Short mmCIF file of C-alpha atoms (C1' of nucleotides) in Angstrom, two decimals:
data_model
loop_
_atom_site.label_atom_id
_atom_site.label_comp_id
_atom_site.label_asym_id
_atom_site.label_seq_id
_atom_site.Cartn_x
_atom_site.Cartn_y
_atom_site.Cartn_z
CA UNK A 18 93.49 117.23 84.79
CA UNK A 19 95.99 116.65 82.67
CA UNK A 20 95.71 114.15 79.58
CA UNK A 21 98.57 112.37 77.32
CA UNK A 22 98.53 111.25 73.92
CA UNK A 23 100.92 108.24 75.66
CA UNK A 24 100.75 105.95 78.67
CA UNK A 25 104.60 106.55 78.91
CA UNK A 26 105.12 110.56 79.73
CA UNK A 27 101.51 110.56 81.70
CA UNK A 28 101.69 112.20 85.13
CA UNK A 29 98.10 110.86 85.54
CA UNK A 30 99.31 107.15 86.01
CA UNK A 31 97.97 105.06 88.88
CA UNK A 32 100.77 104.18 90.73
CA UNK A 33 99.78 100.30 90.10
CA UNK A 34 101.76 101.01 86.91
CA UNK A 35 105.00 101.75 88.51
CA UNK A 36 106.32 98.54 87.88
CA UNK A 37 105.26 98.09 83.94
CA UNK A 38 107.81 98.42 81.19
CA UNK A 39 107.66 100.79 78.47
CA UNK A 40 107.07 98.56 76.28
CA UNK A 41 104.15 97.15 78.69
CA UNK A 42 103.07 101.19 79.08
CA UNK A 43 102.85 101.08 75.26
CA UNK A 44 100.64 98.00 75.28
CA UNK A 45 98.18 100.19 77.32
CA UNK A 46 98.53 103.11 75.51
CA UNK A 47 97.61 101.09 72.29
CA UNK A 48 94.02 100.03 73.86
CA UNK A 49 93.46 103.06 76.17
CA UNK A 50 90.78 105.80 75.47
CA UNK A 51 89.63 108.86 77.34
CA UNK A 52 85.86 109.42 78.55
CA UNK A 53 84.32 112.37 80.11
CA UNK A 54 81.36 112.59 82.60
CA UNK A 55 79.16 114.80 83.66
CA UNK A 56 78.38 114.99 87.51
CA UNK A 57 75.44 112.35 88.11
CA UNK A 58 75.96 110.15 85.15
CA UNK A 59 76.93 106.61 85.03
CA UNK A 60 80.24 105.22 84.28
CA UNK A 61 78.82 101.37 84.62
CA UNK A 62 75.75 99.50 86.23
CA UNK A 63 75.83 96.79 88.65
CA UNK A 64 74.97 93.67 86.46
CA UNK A 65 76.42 94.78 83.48
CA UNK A 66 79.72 93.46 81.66
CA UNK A 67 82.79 94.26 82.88
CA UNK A 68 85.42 94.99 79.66
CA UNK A 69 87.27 98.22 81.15
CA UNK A 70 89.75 98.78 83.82
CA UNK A 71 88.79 102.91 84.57
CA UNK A 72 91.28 105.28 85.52
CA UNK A 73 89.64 108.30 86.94
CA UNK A 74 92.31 111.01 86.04
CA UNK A 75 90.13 114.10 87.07
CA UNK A 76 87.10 114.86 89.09
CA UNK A 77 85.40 112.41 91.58
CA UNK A 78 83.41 109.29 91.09
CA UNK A 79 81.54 107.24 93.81
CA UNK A 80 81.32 102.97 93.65
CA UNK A 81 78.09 101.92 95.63
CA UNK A 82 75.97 98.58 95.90
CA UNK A 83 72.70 98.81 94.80
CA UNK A 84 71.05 97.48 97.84
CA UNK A 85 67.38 96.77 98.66
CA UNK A 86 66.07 99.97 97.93
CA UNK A 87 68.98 101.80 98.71
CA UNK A 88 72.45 102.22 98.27
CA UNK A 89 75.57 102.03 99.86
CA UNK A 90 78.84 103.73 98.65
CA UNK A 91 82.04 101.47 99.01
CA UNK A 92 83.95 104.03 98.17
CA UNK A 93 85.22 107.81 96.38
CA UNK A 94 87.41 107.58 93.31
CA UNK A 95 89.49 110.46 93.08
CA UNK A 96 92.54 111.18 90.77
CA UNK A 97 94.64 109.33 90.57
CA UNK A 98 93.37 106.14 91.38
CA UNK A 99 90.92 103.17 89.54
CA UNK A 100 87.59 101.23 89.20
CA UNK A 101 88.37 97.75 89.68
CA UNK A 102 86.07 95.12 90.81
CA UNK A 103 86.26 91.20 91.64
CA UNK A 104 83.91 90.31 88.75
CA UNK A 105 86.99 90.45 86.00
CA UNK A 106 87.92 87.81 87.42
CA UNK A 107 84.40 85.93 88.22
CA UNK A 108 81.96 86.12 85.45
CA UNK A 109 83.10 89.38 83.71
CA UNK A 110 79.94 91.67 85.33
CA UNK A 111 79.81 94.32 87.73
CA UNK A 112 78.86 93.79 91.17
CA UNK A 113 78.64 97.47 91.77
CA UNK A 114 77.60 100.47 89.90
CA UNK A 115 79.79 103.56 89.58
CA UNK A 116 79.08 107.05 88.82
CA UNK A 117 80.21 110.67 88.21
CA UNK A 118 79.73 112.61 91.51
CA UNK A 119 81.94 115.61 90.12
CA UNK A 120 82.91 115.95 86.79
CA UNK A 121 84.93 112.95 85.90
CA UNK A 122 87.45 111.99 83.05
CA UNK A 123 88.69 108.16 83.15
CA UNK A 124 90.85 106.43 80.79
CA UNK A 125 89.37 103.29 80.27
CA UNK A 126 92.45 100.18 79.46
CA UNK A 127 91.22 96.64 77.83
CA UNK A 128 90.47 94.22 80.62
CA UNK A 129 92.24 91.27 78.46
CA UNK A 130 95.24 94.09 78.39
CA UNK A 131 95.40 94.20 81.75
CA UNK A 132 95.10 90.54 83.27
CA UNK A 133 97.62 89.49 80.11
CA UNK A 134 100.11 92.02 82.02
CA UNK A 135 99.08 90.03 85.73
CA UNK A 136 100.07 86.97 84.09
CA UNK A 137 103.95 87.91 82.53
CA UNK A 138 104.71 90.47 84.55
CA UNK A 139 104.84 89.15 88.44
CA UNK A 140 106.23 92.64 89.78
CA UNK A 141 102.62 93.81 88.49
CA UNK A 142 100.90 91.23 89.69
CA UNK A 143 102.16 91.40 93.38
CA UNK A 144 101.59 94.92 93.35
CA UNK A 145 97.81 94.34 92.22
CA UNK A 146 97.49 91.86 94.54
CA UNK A 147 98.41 94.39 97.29
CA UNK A 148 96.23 96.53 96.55
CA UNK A 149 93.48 94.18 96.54
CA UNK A 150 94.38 93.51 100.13
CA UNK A 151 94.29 97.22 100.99
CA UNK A 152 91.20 97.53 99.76
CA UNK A 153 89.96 94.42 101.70
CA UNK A 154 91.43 95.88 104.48
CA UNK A 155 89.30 99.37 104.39
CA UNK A 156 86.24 97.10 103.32
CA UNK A 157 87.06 95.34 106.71
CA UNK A 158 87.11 98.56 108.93
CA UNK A 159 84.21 99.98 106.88
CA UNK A 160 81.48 96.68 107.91
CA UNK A 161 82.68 97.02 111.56
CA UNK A 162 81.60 100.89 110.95
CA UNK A 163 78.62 100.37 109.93
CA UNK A 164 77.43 96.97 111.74
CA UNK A 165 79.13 97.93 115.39
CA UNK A 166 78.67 101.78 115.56
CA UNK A 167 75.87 103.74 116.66
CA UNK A 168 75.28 106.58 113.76
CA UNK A 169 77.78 109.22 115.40
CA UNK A 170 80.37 107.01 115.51
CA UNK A 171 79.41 106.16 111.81
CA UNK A 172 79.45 109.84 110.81
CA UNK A 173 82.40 110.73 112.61
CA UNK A 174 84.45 107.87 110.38
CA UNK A 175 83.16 109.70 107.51
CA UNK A 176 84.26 112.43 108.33
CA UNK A 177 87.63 111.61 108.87
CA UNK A 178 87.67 109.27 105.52
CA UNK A 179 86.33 112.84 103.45
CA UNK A 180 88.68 114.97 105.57
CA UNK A 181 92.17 112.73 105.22
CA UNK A 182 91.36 110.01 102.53
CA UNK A 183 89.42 112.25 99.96
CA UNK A 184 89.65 116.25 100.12
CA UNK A 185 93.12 115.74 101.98
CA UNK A 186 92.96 119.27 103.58
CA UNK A 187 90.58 120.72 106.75
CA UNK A 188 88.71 123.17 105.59
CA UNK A 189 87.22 120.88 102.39
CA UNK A 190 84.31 121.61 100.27
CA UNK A 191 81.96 118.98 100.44
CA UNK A 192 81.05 118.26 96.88
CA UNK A 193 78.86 114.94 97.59
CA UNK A 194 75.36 115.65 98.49
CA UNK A 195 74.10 114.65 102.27
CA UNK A 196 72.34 111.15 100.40
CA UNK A 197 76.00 110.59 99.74
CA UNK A 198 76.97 111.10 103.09
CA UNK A 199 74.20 108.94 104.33
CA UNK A 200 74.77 106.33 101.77
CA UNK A 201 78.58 105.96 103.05
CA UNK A 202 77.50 105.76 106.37
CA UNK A 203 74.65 103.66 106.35
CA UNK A 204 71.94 105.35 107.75
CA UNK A 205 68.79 107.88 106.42
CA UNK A 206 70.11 111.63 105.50
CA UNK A 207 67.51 112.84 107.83
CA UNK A 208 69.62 111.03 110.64
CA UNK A 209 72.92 112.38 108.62
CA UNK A 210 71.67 115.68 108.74
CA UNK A 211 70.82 115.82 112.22
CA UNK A 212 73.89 114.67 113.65
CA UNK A 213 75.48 116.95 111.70
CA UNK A 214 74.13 119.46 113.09
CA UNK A 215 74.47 118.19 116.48
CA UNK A 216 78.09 117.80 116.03
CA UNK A 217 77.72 121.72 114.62
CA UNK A 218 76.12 122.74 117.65
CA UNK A 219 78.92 121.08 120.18
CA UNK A 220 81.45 122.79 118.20
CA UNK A 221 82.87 119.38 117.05
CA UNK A 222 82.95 121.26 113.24
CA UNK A 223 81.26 123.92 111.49
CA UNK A 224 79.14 123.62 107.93
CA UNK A 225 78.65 126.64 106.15
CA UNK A 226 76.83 126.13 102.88
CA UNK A 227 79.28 123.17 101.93
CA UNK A 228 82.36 124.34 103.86
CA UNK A 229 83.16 122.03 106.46
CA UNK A 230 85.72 122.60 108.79
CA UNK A 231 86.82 120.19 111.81
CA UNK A 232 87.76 122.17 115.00
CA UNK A 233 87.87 119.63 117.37
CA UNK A 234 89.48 116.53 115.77
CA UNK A 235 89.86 114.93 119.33
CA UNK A 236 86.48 114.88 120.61
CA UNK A 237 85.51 113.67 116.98
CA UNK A 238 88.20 110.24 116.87
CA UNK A 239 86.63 109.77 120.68
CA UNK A 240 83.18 109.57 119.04
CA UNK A 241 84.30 107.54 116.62
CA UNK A 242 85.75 104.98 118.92
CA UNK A 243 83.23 105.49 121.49
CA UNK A 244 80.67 104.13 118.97
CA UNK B 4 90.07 63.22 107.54
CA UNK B 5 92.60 62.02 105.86
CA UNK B 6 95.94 63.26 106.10
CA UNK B 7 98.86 62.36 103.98
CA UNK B 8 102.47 62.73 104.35
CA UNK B 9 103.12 63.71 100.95
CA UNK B 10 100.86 66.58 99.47
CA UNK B 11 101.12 65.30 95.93
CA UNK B 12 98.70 62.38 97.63
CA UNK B 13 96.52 64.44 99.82
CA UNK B 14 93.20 63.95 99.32
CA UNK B 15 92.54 67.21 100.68
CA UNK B 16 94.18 69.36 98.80
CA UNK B 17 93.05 72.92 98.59
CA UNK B 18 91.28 73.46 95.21
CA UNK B 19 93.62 76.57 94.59
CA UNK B 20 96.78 74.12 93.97
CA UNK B 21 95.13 72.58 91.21
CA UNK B 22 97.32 74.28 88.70
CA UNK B 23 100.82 73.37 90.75
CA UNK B 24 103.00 70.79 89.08
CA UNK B 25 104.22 68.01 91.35
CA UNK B 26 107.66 70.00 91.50
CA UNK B 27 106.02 73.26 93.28
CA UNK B 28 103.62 71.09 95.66
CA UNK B 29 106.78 68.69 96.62
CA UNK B 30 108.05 72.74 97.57
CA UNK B 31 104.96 73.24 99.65
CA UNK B 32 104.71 69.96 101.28
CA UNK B 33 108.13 70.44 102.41
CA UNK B 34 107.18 73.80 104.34
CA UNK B 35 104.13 72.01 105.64
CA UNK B 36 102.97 70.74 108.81
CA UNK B 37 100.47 69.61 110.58
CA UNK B 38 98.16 70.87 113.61
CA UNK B 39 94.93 69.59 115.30
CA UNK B 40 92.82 72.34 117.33
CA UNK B 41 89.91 71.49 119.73
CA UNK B 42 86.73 73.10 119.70
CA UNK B 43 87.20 76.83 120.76
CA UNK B 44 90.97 76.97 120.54
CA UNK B 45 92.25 80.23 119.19
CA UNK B 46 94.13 79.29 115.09
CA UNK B 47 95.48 82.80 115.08
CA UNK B 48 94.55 86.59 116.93
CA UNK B 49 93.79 89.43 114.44
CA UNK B 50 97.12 92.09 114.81
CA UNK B 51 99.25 88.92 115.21
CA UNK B 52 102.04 88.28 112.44
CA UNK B 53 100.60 86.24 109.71
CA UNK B 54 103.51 83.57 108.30
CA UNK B 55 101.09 80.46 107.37
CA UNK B 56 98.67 79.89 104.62
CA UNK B 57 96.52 77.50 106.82
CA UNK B 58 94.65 74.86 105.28
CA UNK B 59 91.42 72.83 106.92
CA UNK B 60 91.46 69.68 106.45
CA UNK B 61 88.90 68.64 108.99
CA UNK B 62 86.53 70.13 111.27
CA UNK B 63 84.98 73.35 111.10
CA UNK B 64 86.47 76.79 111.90
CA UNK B 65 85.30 80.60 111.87
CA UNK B 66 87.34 83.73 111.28
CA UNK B 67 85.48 86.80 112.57
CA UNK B 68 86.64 90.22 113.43
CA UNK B 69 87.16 91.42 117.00
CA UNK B 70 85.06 94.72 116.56
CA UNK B 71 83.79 96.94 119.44
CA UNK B 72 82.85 94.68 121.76
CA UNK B 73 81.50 92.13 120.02
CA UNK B 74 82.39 89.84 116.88
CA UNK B 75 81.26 89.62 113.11
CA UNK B 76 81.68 86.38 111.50
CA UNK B 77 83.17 86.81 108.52
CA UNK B 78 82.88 83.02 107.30
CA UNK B 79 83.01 79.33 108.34
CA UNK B 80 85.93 77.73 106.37
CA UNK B 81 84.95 74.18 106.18
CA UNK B 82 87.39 71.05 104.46
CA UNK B 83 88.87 71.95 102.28
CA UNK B 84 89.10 75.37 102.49
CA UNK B 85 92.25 77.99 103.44
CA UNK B 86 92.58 80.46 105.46
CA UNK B 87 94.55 83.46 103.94
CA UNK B 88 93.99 87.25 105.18
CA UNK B 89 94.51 90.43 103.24
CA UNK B 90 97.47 91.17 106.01
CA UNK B 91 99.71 88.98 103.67
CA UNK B 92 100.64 91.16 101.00
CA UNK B 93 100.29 94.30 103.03
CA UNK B 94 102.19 94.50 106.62
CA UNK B 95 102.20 90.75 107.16
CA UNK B 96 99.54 90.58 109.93
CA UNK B 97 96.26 89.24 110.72
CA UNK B 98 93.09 91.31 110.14
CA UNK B 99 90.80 88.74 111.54
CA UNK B 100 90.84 86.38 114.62
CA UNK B 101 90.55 82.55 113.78
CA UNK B 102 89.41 79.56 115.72
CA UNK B 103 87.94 76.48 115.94
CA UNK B 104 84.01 75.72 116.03
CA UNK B 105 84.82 72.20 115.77
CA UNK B 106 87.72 69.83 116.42
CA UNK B 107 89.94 70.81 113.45
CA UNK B 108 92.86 69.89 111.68
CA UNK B 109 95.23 71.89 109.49
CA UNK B 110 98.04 71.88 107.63
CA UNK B 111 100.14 75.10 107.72
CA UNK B 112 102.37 76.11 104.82
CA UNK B 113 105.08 78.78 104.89
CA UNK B 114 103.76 82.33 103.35
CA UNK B 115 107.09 82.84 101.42
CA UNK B 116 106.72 79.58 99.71
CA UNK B 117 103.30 80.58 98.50
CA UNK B 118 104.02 84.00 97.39
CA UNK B 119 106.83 82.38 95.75
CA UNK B 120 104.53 80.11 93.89
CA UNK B 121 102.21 83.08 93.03
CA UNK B 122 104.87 85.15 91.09
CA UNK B 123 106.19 82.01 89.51
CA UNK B 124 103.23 80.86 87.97
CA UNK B 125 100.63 82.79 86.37
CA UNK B 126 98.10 79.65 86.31
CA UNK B 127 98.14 79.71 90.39
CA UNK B 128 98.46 83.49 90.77
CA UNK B 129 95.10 83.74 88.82
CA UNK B 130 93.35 81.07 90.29
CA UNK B 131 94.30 82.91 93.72
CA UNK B 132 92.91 86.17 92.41
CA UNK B 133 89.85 84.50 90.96
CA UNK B 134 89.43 82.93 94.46
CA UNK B 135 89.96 86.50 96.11
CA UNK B 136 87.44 87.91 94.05
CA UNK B 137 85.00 85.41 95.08
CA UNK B 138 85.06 86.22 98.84
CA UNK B 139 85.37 89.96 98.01
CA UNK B 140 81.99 89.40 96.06
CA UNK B 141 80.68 87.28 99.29
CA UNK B 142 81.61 90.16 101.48
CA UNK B 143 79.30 92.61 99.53
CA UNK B 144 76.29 90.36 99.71
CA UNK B 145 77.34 90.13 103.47
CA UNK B 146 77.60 93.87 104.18
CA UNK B 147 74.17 94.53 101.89
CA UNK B 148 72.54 92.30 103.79
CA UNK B 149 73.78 93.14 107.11
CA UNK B 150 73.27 97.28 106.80
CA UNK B 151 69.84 97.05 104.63
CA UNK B 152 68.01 93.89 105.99
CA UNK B 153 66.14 93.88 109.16
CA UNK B 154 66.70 90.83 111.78
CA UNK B 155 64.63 88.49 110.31
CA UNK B 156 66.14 88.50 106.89
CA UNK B 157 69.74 88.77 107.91
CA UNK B 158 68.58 85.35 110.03
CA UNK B 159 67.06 83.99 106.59
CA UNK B 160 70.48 84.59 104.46
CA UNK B 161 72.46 82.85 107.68
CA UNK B 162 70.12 79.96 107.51
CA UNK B 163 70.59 79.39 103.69
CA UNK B 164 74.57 80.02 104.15
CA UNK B 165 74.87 77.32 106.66
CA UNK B 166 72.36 75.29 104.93
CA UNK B 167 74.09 75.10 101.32
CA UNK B 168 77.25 76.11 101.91
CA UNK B 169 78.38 75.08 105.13
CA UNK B 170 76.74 71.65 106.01
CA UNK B 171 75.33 71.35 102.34
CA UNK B 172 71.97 68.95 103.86
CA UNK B 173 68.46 69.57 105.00
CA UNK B 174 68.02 69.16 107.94
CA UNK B 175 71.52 69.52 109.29
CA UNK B 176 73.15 69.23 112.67
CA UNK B 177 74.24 73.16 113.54
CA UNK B 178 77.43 72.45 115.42
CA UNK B 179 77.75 76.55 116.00
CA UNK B 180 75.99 77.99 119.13
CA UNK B 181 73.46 80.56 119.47
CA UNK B 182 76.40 83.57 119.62
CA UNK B 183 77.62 82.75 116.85
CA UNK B 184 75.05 82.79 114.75
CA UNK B 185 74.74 86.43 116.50
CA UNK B 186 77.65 87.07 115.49
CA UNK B 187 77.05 85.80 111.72
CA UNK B 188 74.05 87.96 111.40
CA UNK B 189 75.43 91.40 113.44
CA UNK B 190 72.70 91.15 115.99
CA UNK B 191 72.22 90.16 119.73
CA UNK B 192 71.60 86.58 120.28
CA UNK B 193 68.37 86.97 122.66
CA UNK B 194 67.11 88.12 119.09
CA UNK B 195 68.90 85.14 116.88
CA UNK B 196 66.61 83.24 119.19
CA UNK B 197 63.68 84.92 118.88
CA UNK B 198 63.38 85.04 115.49
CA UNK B 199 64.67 81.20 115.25
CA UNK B 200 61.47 80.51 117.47
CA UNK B 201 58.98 82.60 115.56
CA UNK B 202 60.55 80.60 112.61
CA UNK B 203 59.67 77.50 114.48
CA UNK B 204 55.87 78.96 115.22
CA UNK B 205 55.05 79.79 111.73
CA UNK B 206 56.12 76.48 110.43
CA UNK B 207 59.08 77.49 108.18
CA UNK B 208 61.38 75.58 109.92
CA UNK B 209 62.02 72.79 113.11
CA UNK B 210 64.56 72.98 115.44
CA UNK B 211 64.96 70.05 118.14
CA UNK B 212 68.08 69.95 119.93
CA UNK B 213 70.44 71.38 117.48
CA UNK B 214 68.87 69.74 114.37
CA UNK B 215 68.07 72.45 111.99
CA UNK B 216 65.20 71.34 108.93
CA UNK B 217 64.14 73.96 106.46
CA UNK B 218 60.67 73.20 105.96
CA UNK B 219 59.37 75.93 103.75
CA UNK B 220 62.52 77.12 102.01
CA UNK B 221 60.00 79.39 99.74
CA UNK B 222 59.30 81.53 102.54
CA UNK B 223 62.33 81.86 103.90
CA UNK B 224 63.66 82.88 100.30
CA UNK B 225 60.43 85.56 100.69
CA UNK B 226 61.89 86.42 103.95
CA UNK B 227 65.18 86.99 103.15
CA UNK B 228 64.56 89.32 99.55
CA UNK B 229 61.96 91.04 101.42
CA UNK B 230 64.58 92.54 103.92
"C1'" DT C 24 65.09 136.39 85.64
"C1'" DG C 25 61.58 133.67 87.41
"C1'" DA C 26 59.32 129.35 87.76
"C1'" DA C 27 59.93 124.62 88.66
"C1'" DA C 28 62.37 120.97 90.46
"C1'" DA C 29 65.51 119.08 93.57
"C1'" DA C 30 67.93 119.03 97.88
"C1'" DA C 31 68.27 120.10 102.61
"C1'" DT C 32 66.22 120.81 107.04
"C1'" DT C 33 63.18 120.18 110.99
"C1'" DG C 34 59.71 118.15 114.18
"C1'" DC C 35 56.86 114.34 115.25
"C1'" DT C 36 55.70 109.51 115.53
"C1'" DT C 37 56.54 104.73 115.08
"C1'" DT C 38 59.21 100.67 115.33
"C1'" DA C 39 63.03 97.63 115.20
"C1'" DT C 40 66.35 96.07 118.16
"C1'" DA C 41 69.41 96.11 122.21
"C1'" DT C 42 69.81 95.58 127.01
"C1'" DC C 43 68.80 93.77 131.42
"C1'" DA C 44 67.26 90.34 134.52
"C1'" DA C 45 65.40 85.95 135.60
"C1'" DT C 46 64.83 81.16 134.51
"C1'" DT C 47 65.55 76.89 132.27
"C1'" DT C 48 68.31 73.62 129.84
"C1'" DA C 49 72.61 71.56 128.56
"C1'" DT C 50 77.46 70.61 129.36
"C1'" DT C 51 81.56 69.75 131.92
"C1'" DA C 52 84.34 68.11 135.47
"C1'" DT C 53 84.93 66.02 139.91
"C1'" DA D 2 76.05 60.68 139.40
"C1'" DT D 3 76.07 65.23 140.98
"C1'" DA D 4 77.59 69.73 141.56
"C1'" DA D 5 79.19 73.54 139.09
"C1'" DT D 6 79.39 76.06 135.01
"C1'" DA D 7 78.04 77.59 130.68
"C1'" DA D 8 74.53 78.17 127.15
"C1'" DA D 9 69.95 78.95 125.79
"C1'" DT D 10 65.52 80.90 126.51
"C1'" DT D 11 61.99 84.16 127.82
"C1'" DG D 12 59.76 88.48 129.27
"C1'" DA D 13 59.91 93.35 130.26
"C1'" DT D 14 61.87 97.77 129.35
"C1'" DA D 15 64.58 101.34 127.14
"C1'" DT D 16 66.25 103.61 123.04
"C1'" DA D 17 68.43 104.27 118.62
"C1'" DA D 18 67.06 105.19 114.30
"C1'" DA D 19 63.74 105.10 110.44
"C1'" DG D 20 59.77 106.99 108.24
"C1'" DC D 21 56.64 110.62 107.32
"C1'" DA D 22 55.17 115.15 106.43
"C1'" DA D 23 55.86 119.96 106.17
"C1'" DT D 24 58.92 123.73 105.25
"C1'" DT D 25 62.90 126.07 103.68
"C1'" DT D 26 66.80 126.54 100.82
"C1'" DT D 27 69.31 125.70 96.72
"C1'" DT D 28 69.78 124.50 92.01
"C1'" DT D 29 68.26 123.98 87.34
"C1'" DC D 30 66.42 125.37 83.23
"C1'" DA D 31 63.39 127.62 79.97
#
DNA sequence: TGAAAAAATTGCTTTATATCAATTTATTAT
DNA sequence: ATAATAAATTGATATAAAGCAATTTTTTCA
């Protein structure tokens, strides 16, 4: 939304940051650079090297595993948070791709940058470390989802993830496409689509063009913990 | 195996304290103590508070998530491994249930002493990153296989788990029971079995008693890419 | 604006997998 | 050792969910 020329007076800062000095902001600033992307394109590939931590600062990006023949989204990016993942600190490669599912601008921050910062600043470090946990913790809830549910209880968590995680408001436009939906929730979009409109017909929610509004957020946590 | 009353000693130290000087693991040994578990007793119940970083130091344990009605085996640790949920740095409780497959033995060490450690030196506070980033990386291989892979290679990837990383020899002695492997692959185990016998019947592997030999590890590779 | 391409929707069919019930084998405790 | 208990095995049945094909709607682009 809203770009800098400095790390310092940014309002687009991932709150990981909170505990950096200026002079530490300024170390970022000094290797940071701003990319925009088009809805649909790329921002890495699974496989490739790893040299950028990415800020998304506008728009919304989706992380997914390239599967066997099809994909599954970990998670949606949206402002103001990053792209992150365990291979920094493995073998310097992806081990999931990441792309622009709105239009998307990222500032992208050295890797070296950022892991010299883990190391000599232990406010930073603890923080990061936290938030690995949190998002080990989601990761956790997310295979029990999608190994232990049945596919309403599956579409009902994603749902509620779009609803209070993502578009944080009921109504929400639903800017990912129903591949996306099934791709989060593990099952075909034919299947998505259905019980979609099964939970449509019940009067769980309604879906006009890509308006979806929950009415009945009771009978939809039941199906979600109902399996 | 061997236990030690001095962890600057041990013989089964955890790899991750590598980088400690004698100072810091004279800290931890002093915050340390010992505990053997029989075969099925409970090492800690997921929602429980979380104040040990538990080391194995013999035996074999499992730490699986209580999901809806049934479990998911996250991992076998094995000596010498640790125990260590995401829980730590985030509301100080356990995410995942933990027992014991085998008779164990662990040493316990007091959380503060470790997250002490981690924010005074950068060497260990990478090393634990680098070692979270590992089994963040497992996990994705774990969900990918268990939400795109039908039974028989989800069975395949279990087989090669316990085979190379668990009991590291062909043929080994599978000390885990029939649920659990279940449990490891997200399925029921009336069809762990099944698929272990049609295994049998096509030769791939043999299975008397509880002695497990991979005899065509080829096919089983096939198996397992092929979904 | 209109054609072409992509995405969404729907019905039908097939199949992978769970569930249930019965039986056998192995383990534990008296 | 033997009864009692738990674990493993097997077969039969039910069903959740994928795959396929056809159609409609939406989006893209020349």
């Amino acid at each position: 939304m809203h770009s800098s020329s400095n790390c310092a007076d940014c309002n687009c800062k991932v709150s990981i940051f909170k505990n950096l000095t200026p002079l530490e902001l300024a170390l970022i600033n000094s290797s940071r650079f701003q990319v925009s992307y088009k809805a649909g394109e790329i921002i890495f590939k699974q496989g490739t090297p790893s040299p950028y931590f990415v800020c998304v600062t506008s728009g919304l990006a989706k992380i997914y595993i390239e599967g066997y023949g099809k994909n599954l989204i970990l998670a949606l990016i949206k402002p103001v948070d990053y792209i992150f993942g365990p291979g920094i600190y493995v073998d310097n490669r992806h081990y999931y791709s990441a792309s622009a599912v709105e239009d998307c601008q990222a500032c992208l921050v050295d890797v070296t940058v950022f892991k010299k910062l883990i190391r000599e600043n232990p406010d930073f470090a603890e923080e990061f470390i936290k938030r690995v946990s949190l998002q080990s913790i989601f990761n956790f809830d997310q295979v029990i989802s999608l190994t232990q549910k049945q596919m309403h209880g599956r579409i009902a968590d994603v749902i509620f993830y779009l609803c209070d995680k993502i578009y944080c408001q009921n109504p929400f436009e639903l800017t990912i496409s129903r591949q996306d939906l099934a791709d989060l929730s593990g099952m075909s979009k034919e299947s998505a689509i259905r019980i979609l409109k099964e939970f449509k017909e019940e009067g769980i929610l309604t879906l006009s063009g890509n308006t979806l509004e929950v009415l009945n957020p009771k009978q939809l946590r039941q199906i979600s913990e109902t399996g």
